[in-house]
Every structure is written in structure tokens, then in C-alpha cells.
PDB file of N, CA and C in Angstrom:
ATOM      1  N   MET T 573      20.618 -57.175  34.539  1.00  0.00           N
ATOM      2  CA  MET T 573      20.256 -58.103  36.120  1.00  0.00           C
ATOM      3  C   MET T 573      19.071 -58.571  36.219  1.00  0.00           C
ATOM      4  N   THR T 574      18.857 -59.561  35.788  1.00  0.00           N
ATOM      5  CA  THR T 574      17.089 -60.181  36.288  1.00  0.00           C
ATOM      6  C   THR T 574      16.773 -59.218  37.857  1.00  0.00           C
ATOM      7  N   ILE T 575      15.091 -59.829  37.153  1.00  0.00           N
ATOM      8  CA  ILE T 575      15.053 -59.479  39.143  1.00  0.00           C
ATOM      9  C   ILE T 575      16.030 -60.668  40.004  1.00  0.00           C
ATOM     10  N   GLU T 576      16.410 -61.926  39.496  1.00  0.00           N
ATOM     11  CA  GLU T 576      16.420 -62.405  41.018  1.00  0.00           C
ATOM     12  C   GLU T 576      17.695 -61.706  41.475  1.00  0.00           C
ATOM     13  N   GLU T 577      18.481 -61.863  40.566  1.00  0.00           N
ATOM     14  CA  GLU T 577      19.894 -61.565  40.676  1.00  0.00           C
ATOM     15  C   GLU T 577      19.379 -60.217  41.584  1.00  0.00           C
ATOM     16  N   ALA T 578      18.552 -59.587  41.122  1.00  0.00           N
ATOM     17  CA  ALA T 578      17.834 -57.652  41.980  1.00  0.00           C
ATOM     18  C   ALA T 578      17.950 -58.202  43.137  1.00  0.00           C
ATOM     19  N   GLN T 579      16.750 -59.713  42.796  1.00  0.00           N
ATOM     20  CA  GLN T 579      16.810 -59.698  45.591  1.00  0.00           C
ATOM     21  C   GLN T 579      18.048 -60.125  45.263  1.00  0.00           C
ATOM     22  N   LYS T 580      18.781 -60.582  45.139  1.00  0.00           N
ATOM     23  CA  LYS T 580      20.277 -61.315  45.764  1.00  0.00           C
ATOM     24  C   LYS T 580      21.288 -60.210  46.025  1.00  0.00           C
ATOM     25  N   THR T 581      21.268 -59.244  45.060  1.00  0.00           N
ATOM     26  CA  THR T 581      22.099 -57.893  45.599  1.00  0.00           C
ATOM     27  C   THR T 581      21.805 -57.177  46.449  1.00  0.00           C
ATOM     28  N   VAL T 582      20.201 -56.705  46.949  1.00  0.00           N
ATOM     29  CA  VAL T 582      20.024 -56.182  47.873  1.00  0.00           C
ATOM     30  C   VAL T 582      19.706 -57.141  48.642  1.00  0.00           C
ATOM     31  N   ASP T 583      19.723 -58.130  48.933  1.00  0.00           N
ATOM     32  CA  ASP T 583      19.984 -59.231  50.713  1.00  0.00           C
ATOM     33  C   ASP T 583      20.923 -59.421  50.379  1.00  0.00           C
ATOM     34  N   ALA T 584      22.296 -59.090  49.560  1.00  0.00           N
ATOM     35  CA  ALA T 584      23.248 -59.331  50.591  1.00  0.00           C
ATOM     36  C   ALA T 584      24.447 -57.534  50.484  1.00  0.00           C
ATOM     37  N   TRP T 585      23.111 -56.607  50.433  1.00  0.00           N
ATOM     38  CA  TRP T 585      23.862 -55.267  50.547  1.00  0.00           C
ATOM     39  C   TRP T 585      23.521 -55.425  51.894  1.00  0.00           C
ATOM     40  N   ILE T 586      21.974 -55.289  52.324  1.00  0.00           N
ATOM     41  CA  ILE T 586      21.320 -55.134  53.449  1.00  0.00           C
ATOM     42  C   ILE T 586      21.881 -56.732  54.318  1.00  0.00           C
ATOM     43  N   LYS T 587      22.610 -57.458  54.409  1.00  0.00           N
ATOM     44  CA  LYS T 587      23.673 -58.470  55.246  1.00  0.00           C
ATOM     45  C   LYS T 587      25.305 -57.221  55.266  1.00  0.00           C
ATOM     46  N   GLU T 588      24.739 -57.347  54.228  1.00  0.00           N
ATOM     47  CA  GLU T 588      26.888 -55.964  54.860  1.00  0.00           C
ATOM     48  C   GLU T 588      26.761 -54.637  55.235  1.00  0.00           C
ATOM     49  N   HIS T 589      25.849 -54.033  54.857  1.00  0.00           N
ATOM     50  CA  HIS T 589      25.361 -52.715  55.390  1.00  0.00           C
ATOM     51  C   HIS T 589      24.588 -52.219  56.176  1.00  0.00           C
ATOM     52  N   GLY T 590      23.738 -53.666  56.080  1.00  0.00           N
ATOM     53  CA  GLY T 590      22.095 -52.049  56.239  1.00  0.00           C
ATOM     54  C   GLY T 590      22.194 -53.462  57.928  1.00  0.00           C
ATOM     55  N   VAL T 591      22.965 -54.070  58.765  1.00  0.00           N
ATOM     56  CA  VAL T 591      22.338 -54.665  59.445  1.00  0.00           C
ATOM     57  C   VAL T 591      21.194 -55.914  59.132  1.00  0.00           C
ATOM     58  N   ARG T 592      20.548 -55.314  59.122  1.00  0.00           N
ATOM     59  CA  ARG T 592      19.562 -56.040  59.295  1.00  0.00           C
ATOM     60  C   ARG T 592      18.240 -55.294  57.838  1.00  0.00           C
ATOM     61  N   TYR T 593      17.263 -56.554  57.772  1.00  0.00           N
ATOM     62  CA  TYR T 593      15.818 -55.620  57.879  1.00  0.00           C
ATOM     63  C   TYR T 593      15.156 -54.434  58.247  1.00  0.00           C
ATOM     64  N   PHE T 594      14.464 -53.681  57.486  1.00  0.00           N
ATOM     65  CA  PHE T 594      14.035 -53.044  58.319  1.00  0.00           C
ATOM     66  C   PHE T 594      12.349 -54.121  58.481  1.00  0.00           C
ATOM     67  N   ASN T 595      11.447 -53.745  59.543  1.00  0.00           N
ATOM     68  CA  ASN T 595      10.798 -54.785  59.663  1.00  0.00           C
ATOM     69  C   ASN T 595       9.639 -54.461  59.077  1.00  0.00           C
ATOM     70  N   GLU T 596       8.699 -55.479  57.833  1.00  0.00           N
ATOM     71  CA  GLU T 596       7.549 -55.495  57.385  1.00  0.00           C
ATOM     72  C   GLU T 596       6.677 -54.435  56.820  1.00  0.00           C
ATOM     73  N   LEU T 597       6.174 -53.999  58.117  1.00  0.00           N
ATOM     74  CA  LEU T 597       5.543 -52.662  58.334  1.00  0.00           C
ATOM     75  C   LEU T 597       6.160 -50.992  58.211  1.00  0.00           C
ATOM     76  N   THR T 598       7.934 -51.544  58.837  1.00  0.00           N
ATOM     77  CA  THR T 598       8.252 -49.485  58.968  1.00  0.00           C
ATOM     78  C   THR T 598       8.102 -49.787  56.674  1.00  0.00           C
ATOM     79  N   ASN T 599       9.121 -51.036  56.111  1.00  0.00           N
ATOM     80  CA  ASN T 599       9.002 -50.592  54.742  1.00  0.00           C
ATOM     81  C   ASN T 599       8.020 -50.458  53.986  1.00  0.00           C
ATOM     82  N   MET T 600       7.211 -51.197  54.693  1.00  0.00           N
ATOM     83  CA  MET T 600       4.958 -50.909  54.278  1.00  0.00           C
ATOM     84  C   MET T 600       5.487 -48.918  53.874  1.00  0.00           C
ATOM     85  N   ALA T 601       6.060 -48.804  54.811  1.00  0.00           N
ATOM     86  CA  ALA T 601       5.690 -47.114  55.349  1.00  0.00           C
ATOM     87  C   ALA T 601       7.230 -45.896  54.600  1.00  0.00           C
ATOM     88  N   ILE T 602       8.033 -47.138  54.102  1.00  0.00           N
ATOM     89  CA  ILE T 602       9.121 -46.284  53.857  1.00  0.00           C
ATOM     90  C   ILE T 602       8.782 -46.422  52.568  1.00  0.00           C
ATOM     91  N   LEU T 603       8.075 -47.552  51.592  1.00  0.00           N
ATOM     92  CA  LEU T 603       7.781 -47.856  49.863  1.00  0.00           C
ATOM     93  C   LEU T 603       6.594 -46.713  49.764  1.00  0.00           C
ATOM     94  N   THR T 604       5.508 -46.723  51.123  1.00  0.00           N
ATOM     95  CA  THR T 604       4.485 -45.473  50.325  1.00  0.00           C
ATOM     96  C   THR T 604       5.425 -43.527  50.487  1.00  0.00           C
ATOM     97  N   GLU T 605       6.420 -43.745  51.485  1.00  0.00           N
ATOM     98  CA  GLU T 605       7.269 -43.021  50.987  1.00  0.00           C
ATOM     99  C   GLU T 605       7.837 -42.062  49.628  1.00  0.00           C
ATOM    100  N   GLU T 606       8.027 -43.183  48.976  1.00  0.00           N
ATOM    101  CA  GLU T 606       9.551 -43.910  48.468  1.00  0.00           C
ATOM    102  C   GLU T 606       8.216 -42.909  47.225  1.00  0.00           C
ATOM    103  N   VAL T 607       7.756 -43.938  46.623  1.00  0.00           N
ATOM    104  CA  VAL T 607       6.144 -43.894  45.338  1.00  0.00           C
ATOM    105  C   VAL T 607       5.645 -42.342  45.869  1.00  0.00           C
ATOM    106  N   GLY T 608       5.115 -41.503  46.991  1.00  0.00           N
ATOM    107  CA  GLY T 608       4.984 -39.983  46.677  1.00  0.00           C
ATOM    108  C   GLY T 608       6.097 -39.364  46.576  1.00  0.00           C
ATOM    109  N   GLU T 609       7.864 -40.053  46.602  1.00  0.00           N
ATOM    110  CA  GLU T 609       8.524 -38.997  46.088  1.00  0.00           C
ATOM    111  C   GLU T 609       8.404 -38.809  44.199  1.00  0.00           C
ATOM    112  N   LEU T 610       8.114 -40.077  44.031  1.00  0.00           N
ATOM    113  CA  LEU T 610       8.224 -40.077  42.701  1.00  0.00           C
ATOM    114  C   LEU T 610       7.009 -39.442  42.303  1.00  0.00           C
ATOM    115  N   ALA T 611       5.680 -39.689  42.700  1.00  0.00           N
ATOM    116  CA  ALA T 611       5.145 -39.007  42.628  1.00  0.00           C
ATOM    117  C   ALA T 611       4.966 -37.223  42.667  1.00  0.00           C
ATOM    118  N   ARG T 612       5.744 -36.715  43.254  1.00  0.00           N
ATOM    119  CA  ARG T 612       6.264 -35.395  43.356  1.00  0.00           C
ATOM    120  C   ARG T 612       7.232 -35.227  41.854  1.00  0.00           C
ATOM    121  N   VAL T 613       7.539 -35.944  41.533  1.00  0.00           N
ATOM    122  CA  VAL T 613       8.798 -35.455  40.331  1.00  0.00           C
ATOM    123  C   VAL T 613       7.919 -35.503  39.467  1.00  0.00           C
ATOM    124  N   MET T 614       7.178 -37.106  39.401  1.00  0.00           N
ATOM    125  CA  MET T 614       5.918 -37.057  37.923  1.00  0.00           C
ATOM    126  C   MET T 614       5.000 -35.893  38.441  1.00  0.00           C
ATOM    127  N   SER T 615       4.543 -35.038  38.754  1.00  0.00           N
ATOM    128  CA  SER T 615       3.784 -34.236  39.246  1.00  0.00           C
ATOM    129  C   SER T 615       4.217 -32.488  38.534  1.00  0.00           C
ATOM    130  N   ARG T 616       5.401 -32.722  38.571  1.00  0.00           N
ATOM    131  CA  ARG T 616       5.893 -31.505  38.599  1.00  0.00           C
ATOM    132  C   ARG T 616       7.226 -32.105  36.601  1.00  0.00           C
ATOM    133  N   LYS T 617       7.812 -33.000  36.590  1.00  0.00           N
ATOM    134  CA  LYS T 617       7.571 -32.750  35.465  1.00  0.00           C
ATOM    135  C   LYS T 617       6.861 -33.031  33.452  1.00  0.00           C
ATOM    136  N   TYR T 618       5.611 -33.636  34.945  1.00  0.00           N
ATOM    137  CA  TYR T 618       5.017 -34.081  33.691  1.00  0.00           C
ATOM    138  C   TYR T 618       3.102 -34.121  34.240  1.00  0.00           C
ATOM    139  N   GLY T 619       3.454 -33.713  35.256  1.00  0.00           N
ATOM    140  CA  GLY T 619       2.015 -32.445  35.071  1.00  0.00           C
ATOM    141  C   GLY T 619       2.050 -30.971  35.421  1.00  0.00           C
ATOM    142  N   GLU T 620       1.357 -30.344  36.194  1.00  0.00           N
ATOM    143  CA  GLU T 620       1.471 -28.981  36.036  1.00  0.00           C
ATOM    144  C   GLU T 620       1.681 -28.104  37.038  1.00  0.00           C
ATOM    145  N   GLN T 621       2.423 -28.784  37.978  1.00  0.00           N
ATOM    146  CA  GLN T 621       3.108 -27.822  39.477  1.00  0.00           C
ATOM    147  C   GLN T 621       4.734 -28.055  38.421  1.00  0.00           C
ATOM    148  N   SER T 622       5.352 -26.838  39.540  1.00  0.00           N
ATOM    149  CA  SER T 622       6.336 -26.591  39.053  1.00  0.00           C
ATOM    150  C   SER T 622       7.381 -27.180  39.994  1.00  0.00           C
ATOM    151  N   PHE T 623       8.624 -27.354  39.552  1.00  0.00           N
ATOM    152  CA  PHE T 623       9.987 -27.990  40.437  1.00  0.00           C
ATOM    153  C   PHE T 623       9.790 -26.515  41.482  1.00  0.00           C
ATOM    154  N   LYS T 624      10.932 -26.936  43.022  1.00  0.00           N
ATOM    155  CA  LYS T 624      11.318 -25.455  43.595  1.00  0.00           C
ATOM    156  C   LYS T 624      12.851 -25.490  43.568  1.00  0.00           C
ATOM    157  N   GLU T 625      13.600 -24.777  43.717  1.00  0.00           N
ATOM    158  CA  GLU T 625      14.828 -25.176  43.488  1.00  0.00           C
ATOM    159  C   GLU T 625      15.639 -25.862  44.730  1.00  0.00           C
ATOM    160  N   GLY T 626      16.182 -26.768  44.002  1.00  0.00           N
ATOM    161  CA  GLY T 626      17.002 -27.634  44.513  1.00  0.00           C
ATOM    162  C   GLY T 626      16.333 -29.123  44.299  1.00  0.00           C
ATOM    163  N   GLU T 627      15.064 -28.819  44.332  1.00  0.00           N
ATOM    164  CA  GLU T 627      14.592 -30.148  43.999  1.00  0.00           C
ATOM    165  C   GLU T 627      14.757 -31.378  43.221  1.00  0.00           C
ATOM    166  N   ASN T 628      14.881 -32.620  43.575  1.00  0.00           N
ATOM    167  CA  ASN T 628      15.499 -33.568  42.211  1.00  0.00           C
ATOM    168  C   ASN T 628      14.339 -33.784  41.091  1.00  0.00           C
ATOM    169  N   GLN T 629      14.943 -33.926  40.357  1.00  0.00           N
ATOM    170  CA  GLN T 629      13.981 -33.597  38.801  1.00  0.00           C
ATOM    171  C   GLN T 629      13.859 -34.775  38.469  1.00  0.00           C
ATOM    172  N   ASP T 630      14.881 -35.997  39.282  1.00  0.00           N
ATOM    173  CA  ASP T 630      14.723 -37.488  38.305  1.00  0.00           C
ATOM    174  C   ASP T 630      13.909 -38.147  38.699  1.00  0.00           C
ATOM    175  N   PRO T 631      12.818 -38.892  38.118  1.00  0.00           N
ATOM    176  CA  PRO T 631      12.174 -40.189  37.796  1.00  0.00           C
ATOM    177  C   PRO T 631      12.952 -40.937  38.006  1.00  0.00           C
ATOM    178  N   ALA T 632      13.567 -41.040  36.977  1.00  0.00           N
ATOM    179  CA  ALA T 632      14.485 -42.155  37.247  1.00  0.00           C
ATOM    180  C   ALA T 632      15.163 -42.881  39.339  1.00  0.00           C
ATOM    181  N   GLU T 633      15.447 -42.089  39.815  1.00  0.00           N
ATOM    182  CA  GLU T 633      16.038 -41.833  41.060  1.00  0.00           C
ATOM    183  C   GLU T 633      14.559 -42.413  41.916  1.00  0.00           C
ATOM    184  N   GLU T 634      13.609 -41.811  41.904  1.00  0.00           N
ATOM    185  CA  GLU T 634      12.372 -42.045  42.508  1.00  0.00           C
ATOM    186  C   GLU T 634      12.772 -43.322  42.368  1.00  0.00           C
ATOM    187  N   MET T 635      12.419 -44.377  40.511  1.00  0.00           N
ATOM    188  CA  MET T 635      11.755 -45.178  40.361  1.00  0.00           C
ATOM    189  C   MET T 635      12.036 -46.368  41.071  1.00  0.00           C
ATOM    190  N   ALA T 636      13.891 -46.000  40.984  1.00  0.00           N
ATOM    191  CA  ALA T 636      14.981 -47.184  41.770  1.00  0.00           C
ATOM    192  C   ALA T 636      14.863 -46.889  43.210  1.00  0.00           C
ATOM    193  N   ASP T 637      14.472 -46.021  43.935  1.00  0.00           N
ATOM    194  CA  ASP T 637      14.119 -46.344  45.366  1.00  0.00           C
ATOM    195  C   ASP T 637      13.118 -47.116  45.950  1.00  0.00           C
ATOM    196  N   VAL T 638      11.580 -47.315  44.987  1.00  0.00           N
ATOM    197  CA  VAL T 638      10.859 -47.699  44.864  1.00  0.00           C
ATOM    198  C   VAL T 638      11.095 -49.227  44.979  1.00  0.00           C
ATOM    199  N   LEU T 639      11.823 -49.540  44.373  1.00  0.00           N
ATOM    200  CA  LEU T 639      11.803 -50.486  43.293  1.00  0.00           C
ATOM    201  C   LEU T 639      12.492 -51.366  44.626  1.00  0.00           C
ATOM    202  N   TRP T 640      13.402 -50.932  45.200  1.00  0.00           N
ATOM    203  CA  TRP T 640      14.753 -51.175  46.535  1.00  0.00           C
ATOM    204  C   TRP T 640      13.890 -51.490  47.205  1.00  0.00           C
ATOM    205  N   VAL T 641      12.699 -50.115  47.441  1.00  0.00           N
ATOM    206  CA  VAL T 641      11.905 -51.494  48.980  1.00  0.00           C
ATOM    207  C   VAL T 641      11.291 -52.360  48.401  1.00  0.00           C
ATOM    208  N   LEU T 642      10.905 -52.645  47.147  1.00  0.00           N
ATOM    209  CA  LEU T 642       9.573 -53.505  46.895  1.00  0.00           C
ATOM    210  C   LEU T 642      10.677 -54.981  47.313  1.00  0.00           C
ATOM    211  N   ILE T 643      12.006 -54.105  46.829  1.00  0.00           N
ATOM    212  CA  ILE T 643      12.637 -55.896  46.065  1.00  0.00           C
ATOM    213  C   ILE T 643      12.997 -56.092  48.090  1.00  0.00           C
ATOM    214  N   CYS T 644      12.877 -55.265  48.894  1.00  0.00           N
ATOM    215  CA  CYS T 644      13.207 -55.390  50.161  1.00  0.00           C
ATOM    216  C   CYS T 644      11.813 -56.455  51.393  1.00  0.00           C
ATOM    217  N   LEU T 645      10.856 -56.519  50.361  1.00  0.00           N
ATOM    218  CA  LEU T 645       9.263 -56.393  51.386  1.00  0.00           C
ATOM    219  C   LEU T 645       9.479 -57.787  50.433  1.00  0.00           C
ATOM    220  N   ALA T 646       9.340 -57.875  49.676  1.00  0.00           N
ATOM    221  CA  ALA T 646       9.455 -59.706  48.548  1.00  0.00           C
ATOM    222  C   ALA T 646      10.473 -60.461  49.403  1.00  0.00           C
ATOM    223  N   ASN T 647      12.068 -60.664  49.886  1.00  0.00           N
ATOM    224  CA  ASN T 647      12.301 -60.435  49.837  1.00  0.00           C
ATOM    225  C   ASN T 647      12.620 -61.106  51.779  1.00  0.00           C
ATOM    226  N   GLN T 648      12.350 -60.713  52.977  1.00  0.00           N
ATOM    227  CA  GLN T 648      11.713 -60.512  53.743  1.00  0.00           C
ATOM    228  C   GLN T 648      10.479 -61.474  53.887  1.00  0.00           C
ATOM    229  N   THR T 649       9.401 -61.841  52.432  1.00  0.00           N
ATOM    230  CA  THR T 649       8.551 -62.300  53.170  1.00  0.00           C
ATOM    231  C   THR T 649       8.310 -63.745  51.782  1.00  0.00           C
ATOM    232  N   GLY T 650       9.148 -63.324  51.495  1.00  0.00           N
ATOM    233  CA  GLY T 650       9.530 -65.525  51.168  1.00  0.00           C
ATOM    234  C   GLY T 650       9.135 -64.585  49.216  1.00  0.00           C
ATOM    235  N   VAL T 651       9.168 -64.090  49.070  1.00  0.00           N
ATOM    236  CA  VAL T 651       8.333 -64.082  47.489  1.00  0.00           C
ATOM    237  C   VAL T 651       8.951 -63.599  46.434  1.00  0.00           C
ATOM    238  N   ASP T 652       9.236 -64.135  45.608  1.00  0.00           N
ATOM    239  CA  ASP T 652       9.820 -64.529  43.938  1.00  0.00           C
ATOM    240  C   ASP T 652       9.529 -63.835  43.381  1.00  0.00           C
ATOM    241  N   LEU T 653       9.790 -62.370  42.755  1.00  0.00           N
ATOM    242  CA  LEU T 653       9.407 -61.728  42.044  1.00  0.00           C
ATOM    243  C   LEU T 653       9.385 -61.964  41.246  1.00  0.00           C
ATOM    244  N   THR T 654       9.928 -62.576  40.320  1.00  0.00           N
ATOM    245  CA  THR T 654       9.695 -63.015  38.962  1.00  0.00           C
ATOM    246  C   THR T 654       9.015 -64.007  39.197  1.00  0.00           C
ATOM    247  N   GLU T 655       8.437 -64.770  39.386  1.00  0.00           N
ATOM    248  CA  GLU T 655       7.547 -66.251  40.036  1.00  0.00           C
ATOM    249  C   GLU T 655       6.487 -65.002  39.562  1.00  0.00           C
ATOM    250  N   ALA T 656       5.871 -63.618  40.680  1.00  0.00           N
ATOM    251  CA  ALA T 656       4.822 -62.975  40.474  1.00  0.00           C
ATOM    252  C   ALA T 656       5.019 -62.376  39.930  1.00  0.00           C
ATOM    253  N   LEU T 657       5.691 -61.805  38.832  1.00  0.00           N
ATOM    254  CA  LEU T 657       5.601 -61.080  38.111  1.00  0.00           C
ATOM    255  C   LEU T 657       4.664 -61.937  37.074  1.00  0.00           C
ATOM    256  N   GLU T 658       5.786 -62.907  36.564  1.00  0.00           N
ATOM    257  CA  GLU T 658       5.132 -63.968  35.358  1.00  0.00           C
ATOM    258  C   GLU T 658       3.295 -64.946  35.202  1.00  0.00           C
ATOM    259  N   LYS T 659       2.878 -64.391  37.159  1.00  0.00           N
ATOM    260  CA  LYS T 659       2.190 -64.313  37.288  1.00  0.00           C
ATOM    261  C   LYS T 659       0.727 -63.860  36.957  1.00  0.00           C
ATOM    262  N   SER T 660       1.652 -62.606  37.479  1.00  0.00           N
ATOM    263  CA  SER T 660       0.319 -61.167  36.797  1.00  0.00           C
ATOM    264  C   SER T 660       0.220 -61.401  35.741  1.00  0.00           C
ATOM    265  N   LEU T 661       1.629 -61.553  35.162  1.00  0.00           N
ATOM    266  CA  LEU T 661       0.886 -61.608  32.701  1.00  0.00           C
ATOM    267  C   LEU T 661       0.279 -62.322  32.183  1.00  0.00           C
ATOM    268  N   ALA T 662       0.535 -63.570  32.591  1.00  0.00           N
ATOM    269  CA  ALA T 662      -0.506 -64.578  32.802  1.00  0.00           C
ATOM    270  C   ALA T 662      -1.657 -64.212  33.402  1.00  0.00           C
ATOM    271  N   LYS T 663      -2.046 -63.398  34.588  1.00  0.00           N
ATOM    272  CA  LYS T 663      -3.062 -62.962  34.131  1.00  0.00           C
ATOM    273  C   LYS T 663      -3.764 -61.781  33.978  1.00  0.00           C
ATOM    274  N   LYS T 664      -3.700 -60.761  33.484  1.00  0.00           N
ATOM    275  CA  LYS T 664      -3.420 -60.246  32.677  1.00  0.00           C
ATOM    276  C   LYS T 664      -4.083 -60.917  30.845  1.00  0.00           C
ATOM    277  N   THR T 665      -2.785 -61.385  30.912  1.00  0.00           N
ATOM    278  CA  THR T 665      -3.479 -61.567  29.722  1.00  0.00           C
ATOM    279  C   THR T 665      -4.432 -63.214  29.579  1.00  0.00           C
ATOM    280  N   LEU T 666      -4.911 -63.190  30.267  1.00  0.00           N
ATOM    281  CA  LEU T 666      -6.264 -63.936  29.631  1.00  0.00           C
ATOM    282  C   LEU T 666      -7.607 -62.965  30.272  1.00  0.00           C
ATOM    283  N   ARG T 667      -6.695 -61.891  30.890  1.00  0.00           N
ATOM    284  CA  ARG T 667      -8.437 -60.923  31.441  1.00  0.00           C
ATOM    285  C   ARG T 667      -8.369 -60.258  30.189  1.00  0.00           C
ATOM    286  N   ASP T 668      -7.517 -59.446  30.178  1.00  0.00           N
ATOM    287  CA  ASP T 668      -7.773 -57.942  29.371  1.00  0.00           C
ATOM    288  C   ASP T 668      -6.934 -58.496  28.184  1.00  0.00           C
ATOM    289  N   LYS T 669      -6.882 -59.710  27.543  1.00  0.00           N
ATOM    290  CA  LYS T 669      -5.870 -59.847  26.327  1.00  0.00           C
ATOM    291  C   LYS T 669      -6.626 -59.224  24.835  1.00  0.00           C
ATOM    292  N   ASP T 670      -8.432 -59.339  25.303  1.00  0.00           N
ATOM    293  CA  ASP T 670      -8.807 -57.900  23.944  1.00  0.00           C
ATOM    294  C   ASP T 670      -9.951 -56.729  24.819  1.00  0.00           C
ATOM    295  N   ARG T 671      -9.463 -56.913  25.880  1.00  0.00           N
ATOM    296  CA  ARG T 671     -10.397 -55.254  26.510  1.00  0.00           C
ATOM    297  C   ARG T 671      -9.980 -54.508  26.173  1.00  0.00           C
ATOM    298  N   HIS T 672      -8.199 -53.568  26.278  1.00  0.00           N
ATOM    299  CA  HIS T 672      -7.962 -52.703  26.288  1.00  0.00           C
ATOM    300  C   HIS T 672      -8.057 -52.680  24.510  1.00  0.00           C
ATOM    301  N   LYS T 673      -8.092 -53.679  23.677  1.00  0.00           N
ATOM    302  CA  LYS T 673      -8.103 -53.067  21.799  1.00  0.00           C
ATOM    303  C   LYS T 673      -9.352 -52.784  22.137  1.00  0.00           C
ATOM    304  N   ASN T 674     -10.714 -53.476  22.091  1.00  0.00           N
ATOM    305  CA  ASN T 674     -11.359 -52.777  22.373  1.00  0.00           C
ATOM    306  C   ASN T 674     -12.173 -51.913  23.352  1.00  0.00           C
ATOM    307  N   ASN T 675     -11.797 -50.994  24.122  1.00  0.00           N
ATOM    308  CA  ASN T 675     -11.984 -49.335  24.361  1.00  0.00           C
ATOM    309  C   ASN T 675     -11.731 -48.169  23.908  1.00  0.00           C
ATOM    310  N   PRO T 676     -12.580 -47.199  23.198  1.00  0.00           N
ATOM    311  CA  PRO T 676     -13.055 -46.698  22.444  1.00  0.00           C
ATOM    312  C   PRO T 676     -11.902 -45.587  23.194  1.00  0.00           C
ATOM    313  N   LYS T 677     -11.585 -45.105  24.093  1.00  0.00           N
ATOM    314  CA  LYS T 677     -10.636 -44.256  25.260  1.00  0.00           C
ATOM    315  C   LYS T 677     -10.210 -44.504  24.571  1.00  0.00           C
ATOM    316  N   LEU T 678      -9.549 -45.462  24.057  1.00  0.00           N
ATOM    317  CA  LEU T 678      -7.480 -45.808  23.794  1.00  0.00           C
ATOM    318  C   LEU T 678      -7.416 -45.363  22.307  1.00  0.00           C
ATOM    319  N   VAL T 679      -8.304 -45.736  21.387  1.00  0.00           N
ATOM    320  CA  VAL T 679      -8.625 -45.081  19.433  1.00  0.00           C
ATOM    321  C   VAL T 679      -7.729 -43.755  19.766  1.00  0.00           C
TER     322      VAL T 679
END
């Protein structure tokens, strides 16, 4: 699935099952919540914390939740995520093309 297809799929789902989008501020709060849930899984799976009994251990599930809400925000604010990502990659390439290669901390 392309990013464009994902945006269209989420939009169709919202219109069919979700009644409407939550407002942008609500979705921003939900995005923050979902990032926190991903952070919890990552800190337990790859960090020094341990999982509680019955706690979700799948970072993929939490990453998908983050992506879902990010797509919702993009759709409702008119952001083409494909175009935005392409611009971001171009900016980072121009700005950082040698930066990381020259970072002694990464060698």
C-alpha cells in the first residue's frame, strides 16, 4: 500500500465506520497518547523495564496506531504525506548528506 492509498483507505474507513474525524486538537492528543503507548512497549522490549502481565508487547501494533492517527491529521488538514515525505527527504539529504558520515560517534 502506498502512502496515498493509505490516506484514501483511512478516509474511506472514517466516512464508513467513524462517522467523522475527531477535531484536529483531539487527534493531536490521541497521537500523543499513541506515541506514549509505543514508548512504553519500546522501553520494555528494548530498554530496562519489564512487561506487566497481559501488557501489549508488539511495537508493530503501536506503530500502526501512531501512523493511523498521523494519517487522520494529514487528511483533515490537507497534507499530502507522499509529497511531504519527499520534501523532507530532499531537505535532509541536502542538509545532512555528509554530517552523519563525519560523525565520529557513529563510526
